Amino acid sequence: MQKLGIGAMTICAVASLAMSFSAVAQAPARNAWDGVFTADQATQGKAAYDNKCSICHGAELLGQEMAPPLSGGLFLGNWSGQSLNDLFARIKTTMPASDPGSMSSAETAMITAYILSFNQFPAGTTPLPTDEAGLSTINLTAEKPAGK
Ligand code: HEC
């Protein structure tokens, strides 16, 4: 009986190890509510936003005319369930609409950090990554997940 018990425990341990490996390989490991940008980055992002984005999206990120809001339920609903890389890539490749593709990855990351901060996501101690590999591991959810 005891031998069987240890065997079952081993199988369990192997199974959960395999699951945690696949989680690292595929599923986003972090969430935007975990403090995924620094306050400095968001402050720099505000300056860049005011300079390059607010003319269309508004100083309060509410949108105007053709430009959609970058804050609130409608905006978060559009992006909830995607990775931060999806939002980052959307901004970097298509914005500012008047000069798409003109921003560096670092500048895009600052502005993304500011948009997150404006939407009440908390700042943390590590800056938002500027590369796809880092950004695609961070999941964006409109609601703060339970326990965070
Ligand atoms: C010249 C006006 C203009 C400027 C400047 C501009 N945008 Fe936009 N933005 C738009 C318009 C219009 C849309 C919707 C149509 C489209 O996607 O082109 C849009 C869409 C977006 C979206 C998608 C929103 C959603 O939920 O679908 C994001 C994100 C965004 N802009 C971010 C930015 C950021 C960040 C900047 C500054 C770097 C910026 N925009 C500058 C006009 C602008």
mmCIF file of C-alpha atoms and ligand atoms in Angstrom:
data_model
loop_
_atom_site.group_PDB
_atom_site.id
_atom_site.type_symbol
_atom_site.label_atom_id
_atom_site.label_comp_id
_atom_site.label_asym_id
_atom_site.label_seq_id
_atom_site.Cartn_x
_atom_site.Cartn_y
_atom_site.Cartn_z
ATOM 1 C CA MET A 1 0.000 0.000 0.000
ATOM 2 C CA GLN A 2 2.731 2.396 0.960
ATOM 3 C CA LYS A 3 4.586 1.667 -2.249
ATOM 4 C CA LEU A 4 1.472 2.432 -4.282
ATOM 5 C CA GLY A 5 1.062 5.712 -2.379
ATOM 6 C CA ILE A 6 4.562 6.861 -3.246
ATOM 7 C CA GLY A 7 4.046 5.865 -6.873
ATOM 8 C CA ALA A 8 0.878 7.941 -7.072
ATOM 9 C CA MET A 9 2.623 10.892 -5.458
ATOM 10 C CA THR A 10 5.446 10.636 -7.979
ATOM 11 C CA ILE A 11 2.965 10.673 -10.849
ATOM 12 C CA CYS A 12 1.288 13.725 -9.336
ATOM 13 C CA ALA A 13 4.603 15.516 -8.931
ATOM 14 C CA VAL A 14 5.644 14.738 -12.508
ATOM 15 C CA ALA A 15 2.265 15.882 -13.838
ATOM 16 C CA SER A 16 2.347 19.190 -11.978
ATOM 17 C CA LEU A 17 5.955 19.773 -13.021
ATOM 18 C CA ALA A 18 4.950 19.201 -16.658
ATOM 19 C CA MET A 19 2.069 21.633 -16.222
ATOM 20 C CA SER A 20 4.273 24.346 -14.810
ATOM 21 C CA PHE A 21 6.721 23.895 -17.692
ATOM 22 C CA SER A 22 3.970 24.301 -20.253
ATOM 23 C CA ALA A 23 2.711 27.371 -18.363
ATOM 24 C CA VAL A 24 6.138 28.966 -18.770
ATOM 25 C CA ALA A 25 6.248 28.088 -22.452
ATOM 26 C CA GLN A 26 2.747 29.248 -23.449
ATOM 27 C CA ALA A 27 0.492 31.059 -21.029
ATOM 28 C CA PRO A 28 1.238 34.626 -19.958
ATOM 29 C CA ALA A 29 3.046 34.340 -16.659
ATOM 30 C CA ARG A 30 2.305 37.839 -15.372
ATOM 31 C CA ASN A 31 -0.700 40.095 -15.311
ATOM 32 C CA ALA A 32 -0.825 43.848 -15.886
ATOM 33 C CA TRP A 33 -2.093 44.178 -12.291
ATOM 34 C CA ASP A 34 1.223 42.827 -10.946
ATOM 35 C CA GLY A 35 3.080 46.161 -11.165
ATOM 36 C CA VAL A 36 4.672 45.699 -14.587
ATOM 37 C CA PHE A 37 5.961 49.260 -15.198
ATOM 38 C CA THR A 38 7.706 51.875 -13.070
ATOM 39 C CA ALA A 39 6.253 55.209 -11.971
ATOM 40 C CA ASP A 40 9.170 56.944 -13.744
ATOM 41 C CA GLN A 41 8.305 55.230 -16.995
ATOM 42 C CA ALA A 42 4.681 56.358 -16.715
ATOM 43 C CA THR A 43 5.740 59.946 -15.939
ATOM 44 C CA GLN A 44 7.964 60.004 -19.021
ATOM 45 C CA GLY A 45 5.130 58.428 -20.962
ATOM 46 C CA LYS A 46 2.760 61.213 -19.930
ATOM 47 C CA ALA A 47 5.083 63.806 -21.461
ATOM 48 C CA ALA A 48 5.316 61.805 -24.690
ATOM 49 C CA TYR A 49 1.547 61.214 -24.717
ATOM 50 C CA ASP A 50 0.793 64.914 -24.242
ATOM 51 C CA ASN A 51 3.160 65.667 -27.082
ATOM 52 C CA LYS A 52 2.091 62.991 -29.598
ATOM 53 C CA CYS A 53 -1.296 61.531 -28.724
ATOM 54 C CA SER A 54 -3.451 63.966 -26.790
ATOM 55 C CA ILE A 55 -4.257 66.079 -29.856
ATOM 56 C CA CYS A 56 -6.466 63.206 -31.075
ATOM 57 C CA HIS A 57 -7.174 61.063 -27.992
ATOM 58 C CA GLY A 58 -7.582 63.974 -25.567
ATOM 59 C CA ALA A 59 -5.666 65.039 -22.471
ATOM 60 C CA GLU A 60 -7.934 62.837 -20.326
ATOM 61 C CA LEU A 61 -7.667 59.855 -22.721
ATOM 62 C CA LEU A 62 -11.384 60.106 -23.434
ATOM 63 C CA GLY A 63 -11.057 60.176 -27.224
ATOM 64 C CA GLN A 64 -12.676 62.634 -29.568
ATOM 65 C CA GLU A 65 -14.110 62.600 -33.069
ATOM 66 C CA MET A 66 -12.595 59.546 -34.844
ATOM 67 C CA ALA A 67 -10.080 58.714 -32.114
ATOM 68 C CA PRO A 68 -11.392 56.178 -29.564
ATOM 69 C CA PRO A 69 -10.912 56.536 -25.791
ATOM 70 C CA LEU A 70 -7.714 55.086 -24.278
ATOM 71 C CA SER A 71 -9.259 54.828 -20.820
ATOM 72 C CA GLY A 72 -12.329 53.355 -19.231
ATOM 73 C CA GLY A 73 -14.512 50.323 -19.796
ATOM 74 C CA LEU A 74 -14.745 50.527 -23.573
ATOM 75 C CA PHE A 75 -10.973 50.685 -24.009
ATOM 76 C CA LEU A 76 -10.228 47.996 -21.418
ATOM 77 C CA GLY A 77 -12.941 45.793 -22.900
ATOM 78 C CA ASN A 78 -11.220 45.977 -26.293
ATOM 79 C CA TRP A 79 -7.912 44.773 -24.876
ATOM 80 C CA SER A 80 -8.926 42.541 -21.981
ATOM 81 C CA GLY A 81 -7.716 38.983 -22.490
ATOM 82 C CA GLN A 82 -4.919 39.986 -24.851
ATOM 83 C CA SER A 83 -1.240 40.316 -24.025
ATOM 84 C CA LEU A 84 0.441 43.661 -23.486
ATOM 85 C CA ASN A 85 2.375 42.945 -26.647
ATOM 86 C CA ASP A 86 -0.867 43.213 -28.625
ATOM 87 C CA LEU A 87 -1.538 46.715 -27.304
ATOM 88 C CA PHE A 88 2.128 47.712 -27.616
ATOM 89 C CA ALA A 89 2.340 46.485 -31.233
ATOM 90 C CA ARG A 90 -0.923 48.245 -32.130
ATOM 91 C CA ILE A 91 0.498 51.528 -30.821
ATOM 92 C CA LYS A 92 3.973 51.080 -32.264
ATOM 93 C CA THR A 93 2.890 50.118 -35.777
ATOM 94 C CA THR A 94 -0.227 52.293 -36.248
ATOM 95 C CA MET A 95 0.175 55.336 -33.945
ATOM 96 C CA PRO A 96 0.409 58.281 -33.939
ATOM 97 C CA ALA A 97 -2.088 57.995 -36.807
ATOM 98 C CA SER A 98 -0.466 61.068 -38.348
ATOM 99 C CA ASP A 99 3.013 59.432 -38.376
ATOM 100 C CA PRO A 100 2.769 55.654 -37.767
ATOM 101 C CA GLY A 101 5.949 53.698 -37.045
ATOM 102 C CA SER A 102 7.846 56.813 -35.970
ATOM 103 C CA MET A 103 8.266 55.859 -32.302
ATOM 104 C CA SER A 104 11.055 53.769 -30.766
ATOM 105 C CA SER A 105 10.236 50.719 -28.660
ATOM 106 C CA ALA A 106 11.369 52.572 -25.536
ATOM 107 C CA GLU A 107 9.049 55.489 -26.230
ATOM 108 C CA THR A 108 6.156 53.153 -27.045
ATOM 109 C CA ALA A 109 6.757 51.326 -23.748
ATOM 110 C CA MET A 110 6.680 54.613 -21.794
ATOM 111 C CA ILE A 111 3.396 55.613 -23.390
ATOM 112 C CA THR A 112 1.936 52.153 -22.813
ATOM 113 C CA ALA A 113 2.999 52.455 -19.157
ATOM 114 C CA TYR A 114 1.273 55.840 -18.914
ATOM 115 C CA ILE A 115 -1.947 54.473 -20.439
ATOM 116 C CA LEU A 116 -1.872 51.580 -17.929
ATOM 117 C CA SER A 117 -1.206 53.975 -15.068
ATOM 118 C CA PHE A 118 -4.039 56.261 -16.154
ATOM 119 C CA ASN A 119 -6.332 53.223 -16.139
ATOM 120 C CA GLN A 120 -5.411 52.546 -12.467
ATOM 121 C CA PHE A 121 -2.971 49.688 -13.012
ATOM 122 C CA PRO A 122 -0.325 49.859 -10.267
ATOM 123 C CA ALA A 123 3.324 50.790 -10.840
ATOM 124 C CA GLY A 124 6.017 48.353 -9.706
ATOM 125 C CA THR A 125 9.779 48.130 -9.453
ATOM 126 C CA THR A 126 10.686 46.781 -12.908
ATOM 127 C CA PRO A 127 10.132 48.738 -16.125
ATOM 128 C CA LEU A 128 7.759 47.529 -18.784
ATOM 129 C CA PRO A 129 9.750 45.442 -21.293
ATOM 130 C CA THR A 130 10.323 46.908 -24.737
ATOM 131 C CA ASP A 131 10.487 43.613 -26.641
ATOM 132 C CA GLU A 132 7.881 41.150 -27.836
ATOM 133 C CA ALA A 133 9.325 38.264 -25.806
ATOM 134 C CA GLY A 134 8.865 40.176 -22.556
ATOM 135 C CA LEU A 135 5.599 41.912 -23.383
ATOM 136 C CA SER A 136 3.838 38.814 -24.672
ATOM 137 C CA THR A 137 4.184 37.124 -21.260
ATOM 138 C CA ILE A 138 2.074 39.856 -19.589
ATOM 139 C CA ASN A 139 -1.663 39.360 -19.756
ATOM 140 C CA LEU A 140 -4.006 42.344 -19.734
ATOM 141 C CA THR A 141 -7.325 41.875 -17.961
ATOM 142 C CA ALA A 142 -9.878 44.611 -17.354
ATOM 143 C CA GLU A 143 -10.708 43.247 -13.904
ATOM 144 C CA LYS A 144 -8.116 42.734 -11.237
ATOM 145 C CA PRO A 145 -7.789 38.937 -10.852
ATOM 146 C CA ALA A 146 -8.805 37.568 -7.449
ATOM 147 C CA GLY A 147 -5.950 37.600 -4.958
ATOM 148 C CA LYS A 148 -3.913 40.342 -6.646
HETATM 149 C C1 HEC B 1 -4.024 62.082 -35.835
HETATM 150 C C2 HEC B 1 -4.849 61.544 -34.755
HETATM 151 C C3 HEC B 1 -4.235 60.495 -33.851
HETATM 152 C C4 HEC B 1 -3.060 60.585 -33.139
HETATM 153 C C5 HEC B 1 -2.059 61.723 -33.099
HETATM 154 C C6 HEC B 1 -2.977 59.351 -32.379
HETATM 155 N N1 HEC B 1 -4.048 58.553 -32.635
HETATM 156 FE FE1 HEC B 1 -4.420 56.722 -31.839
HETATM 157 N N2 HEC B 1 -6.051 56.525 -32.988
HETATM 158 C C7 HEC B 1 -6.538 57.486 -33.871
HETATM 159 C C8 HEC B 1 -7.688 56.958 -34.592
HETATM 160 C C9 HEC B 1 -8.501 57.707 -35.625
HETATM 161 C C10 HEC B 1 -7.877 55.630 -34.132
HETATM 162 C C11 HEC B 1 -8.934 54.632 -34.582
HETATM 163 C C12 HEC B 1 -8.729 54.234 -36.013
HETATM 164 C C13 HEC B 1 -7.392 53.600 -36.238
HETATM 165 O O1 HEC B 1 -7.107 52.601 -35.608
HETATM 166 O O2 HEC B 1 -6.600 54.121 -37.035
HETATM 167 C C14 HEC B 1 -6.835 55.402 -33.126
HETATM 168 C C15 HEC B 1 -6.709 54.210 -32.400
HETATM 169 C C16 HEC B 1 -5.812 54.039 -31.382
HETATM 170 C C17 HEC B 1 -5.744 52.863 -30.526
HETATM 171 C C18 HEC B 1 -6.662 51.659 -30.568
HETATM 172 C C19 HEC B 1 -7.711 51.845 -29.484
HETATM 173 C C20 HEC B 1 -8.677 50.701 -29.368
HETATM 174 O O3 HEC B 1 -9.090 50.408 -28.256
HETATM 175 O O4 HEC B 1 -8.992 50.091 -30.401
HETATM 176 C C21 HEC B 1 -4.731 53.050 -29.642
HETATM 177 C C22 HEC B 1 -4.278 52.123 -28.543
HETATM 178 C C23 HEC B 1 -4.147 54.344 -29.953
HETATM 179 N N3 HEC B 1 -4.827 54.901 -30.997
HETATM 180 C C24 HEC B 1 -3.078 54.887 -29.269
HETATM 181 C C25 HEC B 1 -2.456 56.078 -29.635
HETATM 182 C C26 HEC B 1 -1.252 56.573 -29.013
HETATM 183 C C27 HEC B 1 -0.546 55.915 -27.864
HETATM 184 C C28 HEC B 1 -0.913 57.734 -29.663
HETATM 185 C C29 HEC B 1 0.310 58.593 -29.439
HETATM 186 C C30 HEC B 1 1.581 57.941 -29.648
HETATM 187 C C31 HEC B 1 -1.922 57.967 -30.673
HETATM 188 N N4 HEC B 1 -2.836 56.940 -30.631
HETATM 189 C C32 HEC B 1 -1.938 59.059 -31.516
HETATM 190 C C33 HEC B 1 -6.045 58.744 -34.051
HETATM 191 C C34 HEC B 1 -4.840 59.211 -33.531
#
